[in-house]
PDB file of N, CA and C in Angstrom:
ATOM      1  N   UNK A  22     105.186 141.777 162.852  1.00 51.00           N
ATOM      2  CA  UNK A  22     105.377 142.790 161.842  1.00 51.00           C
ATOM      3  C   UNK A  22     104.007 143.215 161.297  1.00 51.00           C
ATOM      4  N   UNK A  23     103.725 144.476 160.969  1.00 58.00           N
ATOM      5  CA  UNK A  23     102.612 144.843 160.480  1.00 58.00           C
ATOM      6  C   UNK A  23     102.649 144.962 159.114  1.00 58.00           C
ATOM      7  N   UNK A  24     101.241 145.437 158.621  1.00 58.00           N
ATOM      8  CA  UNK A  24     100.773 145.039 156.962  1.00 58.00           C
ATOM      9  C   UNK A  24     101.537 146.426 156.637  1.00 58.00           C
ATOM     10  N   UNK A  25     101.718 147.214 157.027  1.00 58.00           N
ATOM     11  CA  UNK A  25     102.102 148.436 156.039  1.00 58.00           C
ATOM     12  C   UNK A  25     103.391 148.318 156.294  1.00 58.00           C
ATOM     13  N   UNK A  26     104.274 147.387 157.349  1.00 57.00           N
ATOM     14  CA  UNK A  26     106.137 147.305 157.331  1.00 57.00           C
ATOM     15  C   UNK A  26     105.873 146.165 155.602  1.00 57.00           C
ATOM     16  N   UNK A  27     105.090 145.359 156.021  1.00 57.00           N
ATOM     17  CA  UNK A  27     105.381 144.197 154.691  1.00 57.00           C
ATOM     18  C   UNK A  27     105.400 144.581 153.440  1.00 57.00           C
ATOM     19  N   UNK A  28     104.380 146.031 153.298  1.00 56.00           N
ATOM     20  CA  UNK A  28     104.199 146.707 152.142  1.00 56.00           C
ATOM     21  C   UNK A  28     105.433 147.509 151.411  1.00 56.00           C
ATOM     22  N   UNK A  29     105.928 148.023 152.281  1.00 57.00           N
ATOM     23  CA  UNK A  29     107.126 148.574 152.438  1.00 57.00           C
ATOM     24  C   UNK A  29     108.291 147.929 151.827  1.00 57.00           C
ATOM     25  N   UNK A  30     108.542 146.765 152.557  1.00 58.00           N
ATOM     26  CA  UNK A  30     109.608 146.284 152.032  1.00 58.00           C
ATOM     27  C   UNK A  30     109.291 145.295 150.705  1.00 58.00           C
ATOM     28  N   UNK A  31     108.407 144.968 150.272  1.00 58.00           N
ATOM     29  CA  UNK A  31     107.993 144.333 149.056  1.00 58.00           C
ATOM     30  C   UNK A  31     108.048 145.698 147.785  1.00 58.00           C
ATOM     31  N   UNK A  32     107.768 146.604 148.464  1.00 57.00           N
ATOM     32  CA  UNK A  32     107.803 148.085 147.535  1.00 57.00           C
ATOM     33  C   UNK A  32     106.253 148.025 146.433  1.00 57.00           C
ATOM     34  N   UNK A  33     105.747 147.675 147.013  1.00 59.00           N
ATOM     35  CA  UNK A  33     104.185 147.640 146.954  1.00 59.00           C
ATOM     36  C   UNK A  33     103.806 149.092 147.290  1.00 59.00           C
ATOM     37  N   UNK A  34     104.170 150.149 147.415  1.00 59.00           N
ATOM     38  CA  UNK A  34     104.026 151.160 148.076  1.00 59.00           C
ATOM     39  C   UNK A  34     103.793 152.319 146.939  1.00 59.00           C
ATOM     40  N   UNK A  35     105.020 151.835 146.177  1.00 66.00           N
ATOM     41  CA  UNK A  35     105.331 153.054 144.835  1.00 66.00           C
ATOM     42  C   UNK A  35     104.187 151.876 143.949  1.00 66.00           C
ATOM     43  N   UNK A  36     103.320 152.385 143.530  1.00 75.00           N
ATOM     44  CA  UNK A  36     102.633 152.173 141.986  1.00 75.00           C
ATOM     45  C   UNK A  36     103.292 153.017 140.802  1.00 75.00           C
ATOM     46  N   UNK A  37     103.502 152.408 139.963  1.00 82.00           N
ATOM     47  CA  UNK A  37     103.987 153.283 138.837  1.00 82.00           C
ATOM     48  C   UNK A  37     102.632 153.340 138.092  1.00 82.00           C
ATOM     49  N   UNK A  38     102.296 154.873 137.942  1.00 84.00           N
ATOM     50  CA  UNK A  38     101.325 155.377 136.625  1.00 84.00           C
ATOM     51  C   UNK A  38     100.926 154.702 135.484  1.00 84.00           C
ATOM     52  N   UNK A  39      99.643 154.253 135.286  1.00 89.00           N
ATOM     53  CA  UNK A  39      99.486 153.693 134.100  1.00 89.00           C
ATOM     54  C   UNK A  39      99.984 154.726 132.671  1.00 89.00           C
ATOM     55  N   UNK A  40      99.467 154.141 131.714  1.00 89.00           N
ATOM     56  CA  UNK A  40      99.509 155.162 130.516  1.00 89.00           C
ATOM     57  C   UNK A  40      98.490 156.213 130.493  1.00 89.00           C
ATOM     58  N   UNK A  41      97.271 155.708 130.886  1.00 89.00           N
ATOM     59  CA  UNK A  41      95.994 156.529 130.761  1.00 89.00           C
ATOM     60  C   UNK A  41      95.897 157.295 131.583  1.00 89.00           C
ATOM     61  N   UNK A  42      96.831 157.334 132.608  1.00 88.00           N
ATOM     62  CA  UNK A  42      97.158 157.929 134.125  1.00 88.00           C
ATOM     63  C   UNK A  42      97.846 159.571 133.656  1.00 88.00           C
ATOM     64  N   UNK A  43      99.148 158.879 132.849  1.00 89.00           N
ATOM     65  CA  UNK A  43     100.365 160.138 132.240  1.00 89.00           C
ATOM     66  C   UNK A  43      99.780 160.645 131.258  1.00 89.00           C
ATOM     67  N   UNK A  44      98.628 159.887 130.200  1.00 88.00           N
ATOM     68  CA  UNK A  44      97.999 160.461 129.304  1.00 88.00           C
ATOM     69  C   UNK A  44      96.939 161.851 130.304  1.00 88.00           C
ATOM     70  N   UNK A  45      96.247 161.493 131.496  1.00 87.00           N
ATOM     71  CA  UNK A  45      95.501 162.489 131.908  1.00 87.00           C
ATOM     72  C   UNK A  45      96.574 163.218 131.749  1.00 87.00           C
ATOM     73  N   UNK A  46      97.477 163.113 132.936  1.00 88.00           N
ATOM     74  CA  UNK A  46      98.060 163.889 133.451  1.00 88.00           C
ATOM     75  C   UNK A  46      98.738 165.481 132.634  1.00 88.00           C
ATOM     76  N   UNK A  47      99.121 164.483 131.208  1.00 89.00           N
ATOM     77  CA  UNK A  47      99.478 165.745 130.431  1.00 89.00           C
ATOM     78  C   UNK A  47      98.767 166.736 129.672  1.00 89.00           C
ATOM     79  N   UNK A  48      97.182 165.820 129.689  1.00 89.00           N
ATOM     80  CA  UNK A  48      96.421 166.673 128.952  1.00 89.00           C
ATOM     81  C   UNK A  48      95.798 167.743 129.960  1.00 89.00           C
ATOM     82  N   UNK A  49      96.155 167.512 131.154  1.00 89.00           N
ATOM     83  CA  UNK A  49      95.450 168.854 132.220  1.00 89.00           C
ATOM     84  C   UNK A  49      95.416 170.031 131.885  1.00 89.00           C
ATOM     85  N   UNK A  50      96.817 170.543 131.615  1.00 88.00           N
ATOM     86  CA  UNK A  50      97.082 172.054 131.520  1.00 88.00           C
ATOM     87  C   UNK A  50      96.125 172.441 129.971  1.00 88.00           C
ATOM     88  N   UNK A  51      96.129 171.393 128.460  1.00 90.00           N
ATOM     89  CA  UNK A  51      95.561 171.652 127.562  1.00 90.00           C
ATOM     90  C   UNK A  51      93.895 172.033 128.077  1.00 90.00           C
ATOM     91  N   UNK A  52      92.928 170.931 128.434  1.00 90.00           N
ATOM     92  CA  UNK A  52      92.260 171.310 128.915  1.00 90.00           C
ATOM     93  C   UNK A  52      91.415 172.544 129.584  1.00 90.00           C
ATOM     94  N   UNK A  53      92.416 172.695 130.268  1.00 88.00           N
ATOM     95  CA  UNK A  53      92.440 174.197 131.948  1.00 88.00           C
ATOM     96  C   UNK A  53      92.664 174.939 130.608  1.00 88.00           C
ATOM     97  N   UNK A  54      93.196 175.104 130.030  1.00 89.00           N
ATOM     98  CA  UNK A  54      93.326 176.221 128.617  1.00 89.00           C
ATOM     99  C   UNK A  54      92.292 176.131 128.177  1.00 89.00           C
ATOM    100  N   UNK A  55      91.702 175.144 127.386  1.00 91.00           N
ATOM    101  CA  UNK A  55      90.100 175.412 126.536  1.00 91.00           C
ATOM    102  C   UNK A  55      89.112 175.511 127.443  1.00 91.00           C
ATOM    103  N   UNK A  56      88.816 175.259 128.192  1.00 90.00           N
ATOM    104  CA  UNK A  56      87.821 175.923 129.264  1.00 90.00           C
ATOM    105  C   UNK A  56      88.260 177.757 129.402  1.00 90.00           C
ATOM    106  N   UNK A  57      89.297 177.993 129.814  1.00 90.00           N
ATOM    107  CA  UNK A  57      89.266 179.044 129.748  1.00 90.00           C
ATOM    108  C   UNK A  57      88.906 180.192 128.682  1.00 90.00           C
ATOM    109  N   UNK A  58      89.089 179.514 127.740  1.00 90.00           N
ATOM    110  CA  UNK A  58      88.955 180.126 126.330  1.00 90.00           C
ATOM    111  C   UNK A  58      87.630 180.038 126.020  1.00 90.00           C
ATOM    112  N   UNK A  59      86.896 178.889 126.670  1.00 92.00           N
ATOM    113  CA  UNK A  59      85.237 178.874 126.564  1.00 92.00           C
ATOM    114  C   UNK A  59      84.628 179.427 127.273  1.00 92.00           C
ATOM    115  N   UNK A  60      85.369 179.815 128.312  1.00 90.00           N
ATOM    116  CA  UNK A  60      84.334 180.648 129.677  1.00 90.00           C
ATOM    117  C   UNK A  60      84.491 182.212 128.941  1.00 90.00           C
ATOM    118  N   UNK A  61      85.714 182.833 128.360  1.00 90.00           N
ATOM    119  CA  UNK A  61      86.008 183.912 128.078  1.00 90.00           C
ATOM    120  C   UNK A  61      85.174 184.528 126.858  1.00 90.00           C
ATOM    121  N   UNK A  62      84.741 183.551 125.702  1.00 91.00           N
ATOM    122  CA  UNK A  62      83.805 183.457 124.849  1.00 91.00           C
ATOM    123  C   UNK A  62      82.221 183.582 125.493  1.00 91.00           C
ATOM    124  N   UNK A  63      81.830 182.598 126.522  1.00 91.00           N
ATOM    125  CA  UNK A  63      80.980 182.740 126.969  1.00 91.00           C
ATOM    126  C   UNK A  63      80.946 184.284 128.109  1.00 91.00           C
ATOM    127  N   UNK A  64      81.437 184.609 128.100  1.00 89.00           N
ATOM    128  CA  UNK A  64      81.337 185.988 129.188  1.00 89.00           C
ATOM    129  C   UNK A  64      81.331 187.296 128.200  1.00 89.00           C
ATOM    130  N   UNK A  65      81.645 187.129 127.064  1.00 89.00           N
ATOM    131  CA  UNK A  65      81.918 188.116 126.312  1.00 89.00           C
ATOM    132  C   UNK A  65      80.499 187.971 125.338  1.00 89.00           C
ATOM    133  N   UNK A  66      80.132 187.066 125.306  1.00 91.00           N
ATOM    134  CA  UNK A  66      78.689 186.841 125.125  1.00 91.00           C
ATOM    135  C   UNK A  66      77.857 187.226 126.082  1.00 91.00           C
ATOM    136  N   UNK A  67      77.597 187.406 127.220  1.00 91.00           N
ATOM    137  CA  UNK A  67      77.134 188.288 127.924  1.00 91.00           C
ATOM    138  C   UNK A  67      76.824 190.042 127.812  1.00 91.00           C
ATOM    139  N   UNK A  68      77.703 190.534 127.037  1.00 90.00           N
ATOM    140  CA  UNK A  68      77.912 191.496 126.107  1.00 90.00           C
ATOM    141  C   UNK A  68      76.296 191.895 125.469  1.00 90.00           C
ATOM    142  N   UNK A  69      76.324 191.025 124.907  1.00 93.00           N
ATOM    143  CA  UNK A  69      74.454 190.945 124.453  1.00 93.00           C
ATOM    144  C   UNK A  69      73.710 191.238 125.073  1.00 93.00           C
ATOM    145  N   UNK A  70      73.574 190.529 126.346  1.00 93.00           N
ATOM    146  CA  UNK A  70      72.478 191.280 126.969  1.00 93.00           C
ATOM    147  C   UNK A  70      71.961 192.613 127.635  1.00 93.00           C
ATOM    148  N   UNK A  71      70.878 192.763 127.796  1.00 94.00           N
ATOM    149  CA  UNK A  71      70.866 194.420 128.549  1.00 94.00           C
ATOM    150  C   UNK A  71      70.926 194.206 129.684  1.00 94.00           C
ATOM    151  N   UNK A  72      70.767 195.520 130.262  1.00 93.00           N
ATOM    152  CA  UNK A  72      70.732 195.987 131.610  1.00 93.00           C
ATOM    153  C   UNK A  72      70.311 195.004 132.911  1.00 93.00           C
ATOM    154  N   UNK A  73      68.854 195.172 132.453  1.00 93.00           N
ATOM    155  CA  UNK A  73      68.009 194.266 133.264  1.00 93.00           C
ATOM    156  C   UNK A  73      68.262 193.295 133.489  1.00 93.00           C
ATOM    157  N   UNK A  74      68.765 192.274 132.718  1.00 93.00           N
ATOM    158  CA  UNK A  74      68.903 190.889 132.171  1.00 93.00           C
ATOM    159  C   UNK A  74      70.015 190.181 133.081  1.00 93.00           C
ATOM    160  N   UNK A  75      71.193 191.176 132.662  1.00 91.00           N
ATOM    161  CA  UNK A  75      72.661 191.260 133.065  1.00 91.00           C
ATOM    162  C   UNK A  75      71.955 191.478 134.617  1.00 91.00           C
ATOM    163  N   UNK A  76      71.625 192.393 135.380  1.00 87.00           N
ATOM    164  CA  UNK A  76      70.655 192.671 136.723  1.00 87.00           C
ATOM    165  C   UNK A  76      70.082 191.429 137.522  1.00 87.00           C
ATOM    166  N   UNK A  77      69.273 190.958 136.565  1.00 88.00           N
ATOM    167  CA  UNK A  77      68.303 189.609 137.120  1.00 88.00           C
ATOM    168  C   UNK A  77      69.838 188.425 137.128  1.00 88.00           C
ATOM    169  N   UNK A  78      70.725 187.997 136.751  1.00 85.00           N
ATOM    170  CA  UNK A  78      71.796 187.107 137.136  1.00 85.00           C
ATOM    171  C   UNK A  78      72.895 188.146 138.095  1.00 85.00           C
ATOM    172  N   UNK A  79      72.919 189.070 138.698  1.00 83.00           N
ATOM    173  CA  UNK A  79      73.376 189.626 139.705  1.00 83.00           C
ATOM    174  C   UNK A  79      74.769 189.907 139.123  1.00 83.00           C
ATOM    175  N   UNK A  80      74.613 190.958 137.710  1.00 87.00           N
ATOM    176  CA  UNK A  80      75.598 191.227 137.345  1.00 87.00           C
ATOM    177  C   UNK A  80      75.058 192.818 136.848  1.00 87.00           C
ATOM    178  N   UNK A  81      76.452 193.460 136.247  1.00 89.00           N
ATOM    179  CA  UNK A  81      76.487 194.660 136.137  1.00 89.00           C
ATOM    180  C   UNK A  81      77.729 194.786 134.711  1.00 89.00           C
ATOM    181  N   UNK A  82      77.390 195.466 133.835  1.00 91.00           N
ATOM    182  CA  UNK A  82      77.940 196.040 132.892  1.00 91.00           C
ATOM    183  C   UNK A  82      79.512 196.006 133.401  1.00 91.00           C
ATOM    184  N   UNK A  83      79.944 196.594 134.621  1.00 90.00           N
ATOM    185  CA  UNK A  83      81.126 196.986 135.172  1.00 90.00           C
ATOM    186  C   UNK A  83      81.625 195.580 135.328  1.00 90.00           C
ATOM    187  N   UNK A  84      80.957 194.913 135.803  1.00 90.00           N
ATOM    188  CA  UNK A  84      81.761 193.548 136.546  1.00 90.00           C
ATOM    189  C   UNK A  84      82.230 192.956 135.032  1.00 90.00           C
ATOM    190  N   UNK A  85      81.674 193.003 133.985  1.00 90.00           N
ATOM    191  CA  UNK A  85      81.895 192.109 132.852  1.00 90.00           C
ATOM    192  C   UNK A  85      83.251 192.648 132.165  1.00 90.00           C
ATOM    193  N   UNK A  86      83.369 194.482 132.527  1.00 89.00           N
ATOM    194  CA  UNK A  86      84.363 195.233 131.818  1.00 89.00           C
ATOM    195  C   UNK A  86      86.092 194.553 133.076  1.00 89.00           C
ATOM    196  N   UNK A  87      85.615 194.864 134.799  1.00 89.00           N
ATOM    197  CA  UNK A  87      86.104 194.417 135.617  1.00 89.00           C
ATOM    198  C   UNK A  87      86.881 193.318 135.332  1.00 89.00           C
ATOM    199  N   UNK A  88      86.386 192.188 134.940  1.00 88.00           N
ATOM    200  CA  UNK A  88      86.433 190.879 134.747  1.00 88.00           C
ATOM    201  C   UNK A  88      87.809 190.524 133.715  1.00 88.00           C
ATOM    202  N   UNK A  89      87.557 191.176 132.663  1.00 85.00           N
ATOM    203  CA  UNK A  89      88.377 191.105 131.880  1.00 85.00           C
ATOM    204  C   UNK A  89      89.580 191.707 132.075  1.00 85.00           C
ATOM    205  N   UNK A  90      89.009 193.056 132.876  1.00 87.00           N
ATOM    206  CA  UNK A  90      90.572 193.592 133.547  1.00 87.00           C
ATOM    207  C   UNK A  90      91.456 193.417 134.022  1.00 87.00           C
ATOM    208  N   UNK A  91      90.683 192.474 135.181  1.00 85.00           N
ATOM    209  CA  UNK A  91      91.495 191.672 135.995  1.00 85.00           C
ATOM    210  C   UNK A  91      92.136 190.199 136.167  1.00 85.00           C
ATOM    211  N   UNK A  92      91.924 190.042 135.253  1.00 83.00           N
ATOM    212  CA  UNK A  92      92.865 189.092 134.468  1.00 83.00           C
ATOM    213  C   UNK A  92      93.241 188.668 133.272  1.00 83.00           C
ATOM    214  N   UNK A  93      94.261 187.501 133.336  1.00 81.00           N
ATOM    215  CA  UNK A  93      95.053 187.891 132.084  1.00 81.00           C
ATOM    216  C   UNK A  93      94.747 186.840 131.709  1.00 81.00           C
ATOM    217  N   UNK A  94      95.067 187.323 129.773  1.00 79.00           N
ATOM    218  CA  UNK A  94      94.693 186.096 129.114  1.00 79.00           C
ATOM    219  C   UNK A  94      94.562 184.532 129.232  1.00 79.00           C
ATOM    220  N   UNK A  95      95.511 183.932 130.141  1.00 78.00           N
ATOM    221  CA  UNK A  95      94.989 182.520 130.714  1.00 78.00           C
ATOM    222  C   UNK A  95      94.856 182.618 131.968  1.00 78.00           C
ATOM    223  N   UNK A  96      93.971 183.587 132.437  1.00 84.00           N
ATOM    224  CA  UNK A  96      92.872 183.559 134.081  1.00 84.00           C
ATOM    225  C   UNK A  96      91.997 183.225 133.340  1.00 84.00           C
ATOM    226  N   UNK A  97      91.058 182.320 134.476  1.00 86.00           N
ATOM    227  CA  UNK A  97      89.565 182.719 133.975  1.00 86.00           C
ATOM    228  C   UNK A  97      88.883 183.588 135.116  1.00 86.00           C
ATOM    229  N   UNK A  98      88.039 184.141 133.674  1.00 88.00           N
ATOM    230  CA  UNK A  98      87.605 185.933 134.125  1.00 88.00           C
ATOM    231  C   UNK A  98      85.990 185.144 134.890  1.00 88.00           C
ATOM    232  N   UNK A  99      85.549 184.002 134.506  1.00 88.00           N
ATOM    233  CA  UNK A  99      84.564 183.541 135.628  1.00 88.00           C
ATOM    234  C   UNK A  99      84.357 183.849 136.804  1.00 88.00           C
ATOM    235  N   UNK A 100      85.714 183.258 137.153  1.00 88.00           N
ATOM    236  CA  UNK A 100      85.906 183.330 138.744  1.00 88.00           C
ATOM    237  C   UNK A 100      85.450 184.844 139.770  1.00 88.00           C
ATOM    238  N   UNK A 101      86.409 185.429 138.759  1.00 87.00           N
ATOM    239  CA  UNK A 101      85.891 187.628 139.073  1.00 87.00           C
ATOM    240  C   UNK A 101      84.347 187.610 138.635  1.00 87.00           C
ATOM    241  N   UNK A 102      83.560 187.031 138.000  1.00 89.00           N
ATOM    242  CA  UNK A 102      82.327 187.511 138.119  1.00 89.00           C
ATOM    243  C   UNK A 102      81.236 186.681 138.992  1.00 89.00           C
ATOM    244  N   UNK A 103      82.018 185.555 139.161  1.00 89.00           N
ATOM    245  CA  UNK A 103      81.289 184.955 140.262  1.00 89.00           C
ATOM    246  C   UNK A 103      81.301 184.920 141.658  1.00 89.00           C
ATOM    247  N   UNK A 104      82.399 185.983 141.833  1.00 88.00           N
ATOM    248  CA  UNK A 104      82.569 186.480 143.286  1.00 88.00           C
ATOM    249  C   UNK A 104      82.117 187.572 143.240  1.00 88.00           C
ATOM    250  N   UNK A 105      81.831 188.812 142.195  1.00 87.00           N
ATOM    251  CA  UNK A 105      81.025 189.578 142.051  1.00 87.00           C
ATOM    252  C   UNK A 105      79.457 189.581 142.333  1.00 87.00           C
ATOM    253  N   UNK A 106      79.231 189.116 141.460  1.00 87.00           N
ATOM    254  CA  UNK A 106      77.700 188.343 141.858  1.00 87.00           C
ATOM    255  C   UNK A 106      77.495 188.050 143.088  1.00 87.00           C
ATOM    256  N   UNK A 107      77.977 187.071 143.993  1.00 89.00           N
ATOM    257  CA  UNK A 107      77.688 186.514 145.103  1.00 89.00           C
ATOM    258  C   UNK A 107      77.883 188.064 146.274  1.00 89.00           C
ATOM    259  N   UNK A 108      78.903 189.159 146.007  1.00 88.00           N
ATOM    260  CA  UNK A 108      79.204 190.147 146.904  1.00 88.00           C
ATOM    261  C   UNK A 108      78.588 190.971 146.894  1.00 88.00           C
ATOM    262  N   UNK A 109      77.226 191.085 145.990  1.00 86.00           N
ATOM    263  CA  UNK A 109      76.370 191.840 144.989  1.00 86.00           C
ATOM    264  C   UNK A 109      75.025 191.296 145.786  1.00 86.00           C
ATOM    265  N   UNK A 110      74.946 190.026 145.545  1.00 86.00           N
ATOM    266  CA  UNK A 110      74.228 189.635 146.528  1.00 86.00           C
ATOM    267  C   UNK A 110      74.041 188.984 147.908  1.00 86.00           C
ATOM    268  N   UNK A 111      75.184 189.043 148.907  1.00 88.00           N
ATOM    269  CA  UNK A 111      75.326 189.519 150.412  1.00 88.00           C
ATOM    270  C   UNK A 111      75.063 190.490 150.332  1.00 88.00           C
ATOM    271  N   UNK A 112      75.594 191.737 149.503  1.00 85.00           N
ATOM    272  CA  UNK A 112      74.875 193.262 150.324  1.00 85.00           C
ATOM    273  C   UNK A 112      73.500 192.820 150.122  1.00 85.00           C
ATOM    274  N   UNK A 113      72.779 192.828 149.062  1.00 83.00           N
ATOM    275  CA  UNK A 113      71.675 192.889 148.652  1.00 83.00           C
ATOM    276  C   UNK A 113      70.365 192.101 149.899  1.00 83.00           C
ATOM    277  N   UNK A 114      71.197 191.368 150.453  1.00 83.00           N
ATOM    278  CA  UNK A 114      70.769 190.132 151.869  1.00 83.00           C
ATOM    279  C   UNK A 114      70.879 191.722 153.301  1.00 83.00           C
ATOM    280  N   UNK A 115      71.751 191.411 152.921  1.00 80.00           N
ATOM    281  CA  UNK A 115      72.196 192.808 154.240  1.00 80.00           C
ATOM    282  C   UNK A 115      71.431 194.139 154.232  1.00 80.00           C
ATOM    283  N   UNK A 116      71.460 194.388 153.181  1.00 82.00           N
ATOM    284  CA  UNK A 116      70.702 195.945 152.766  1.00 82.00           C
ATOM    285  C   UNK A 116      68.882 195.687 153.052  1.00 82.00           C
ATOM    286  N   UNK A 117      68.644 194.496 152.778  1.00 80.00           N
ATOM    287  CA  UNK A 117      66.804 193.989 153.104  1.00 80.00           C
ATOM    288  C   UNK A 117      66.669 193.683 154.406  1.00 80.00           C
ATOM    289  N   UNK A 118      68.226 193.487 155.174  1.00 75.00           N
ATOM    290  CA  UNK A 118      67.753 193.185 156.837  1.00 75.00           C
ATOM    291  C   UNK A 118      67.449 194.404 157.757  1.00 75.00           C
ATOM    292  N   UNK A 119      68.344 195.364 156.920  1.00 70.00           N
ATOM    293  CA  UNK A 119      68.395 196.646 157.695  1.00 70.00           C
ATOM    294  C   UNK A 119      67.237 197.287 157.900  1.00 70.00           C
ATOM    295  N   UNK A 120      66.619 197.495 156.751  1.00 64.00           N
ATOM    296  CA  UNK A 120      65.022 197.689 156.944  1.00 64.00           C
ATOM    297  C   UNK A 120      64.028 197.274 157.839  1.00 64.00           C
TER     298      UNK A 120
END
């Protein structure tokens, strides 16, 4: 008989969750909420800066208005500007090869 039939039938198999386990577990979704609410604060703080600034981190006035557009109050609008950025800069890779 092998170690994982013995495991099996002893029921060594199922662990039941500690407390600190169900305690994560429920605080996830709270969490995933205040991050979002901090990234959304922090992006809207972005707001502040100018042109250039917003430019030199491979962003654009639009992407920040974008951002917010495209999602809803518990998205985070991060995600849309950090795929912005990065698509902002592949062309920007592409557009210097062509030359």
């Amino acid at each position: 008989m092998r170690m994982t039939d013995r495991t099996i039938e002893l029921d060594c198999g199922k662990l039941t969750p500690t407390f600190s386990q169900r305690l994560a577990a429920g605080l996830t979704p709270l969490t995933s909420f205040f991050r979002v609410f901090r990234n959304r604060m922090e992006i809207n703080g972005l707001h502040d800066l100018n042109d250039s600034q917003l430019r030199d981190i491979g962003l654009s006035r639009a992407d920040l208005t974008s951002a917010f557009l495209a999602s809803t109050f518990f998205e985070d609008p991060s995600e849309h500007l950090t795929r912005s950025a990065r698509n902002r800069w592949r062309l920007s890779l592409f557009r210097s090869h062509e030359e």
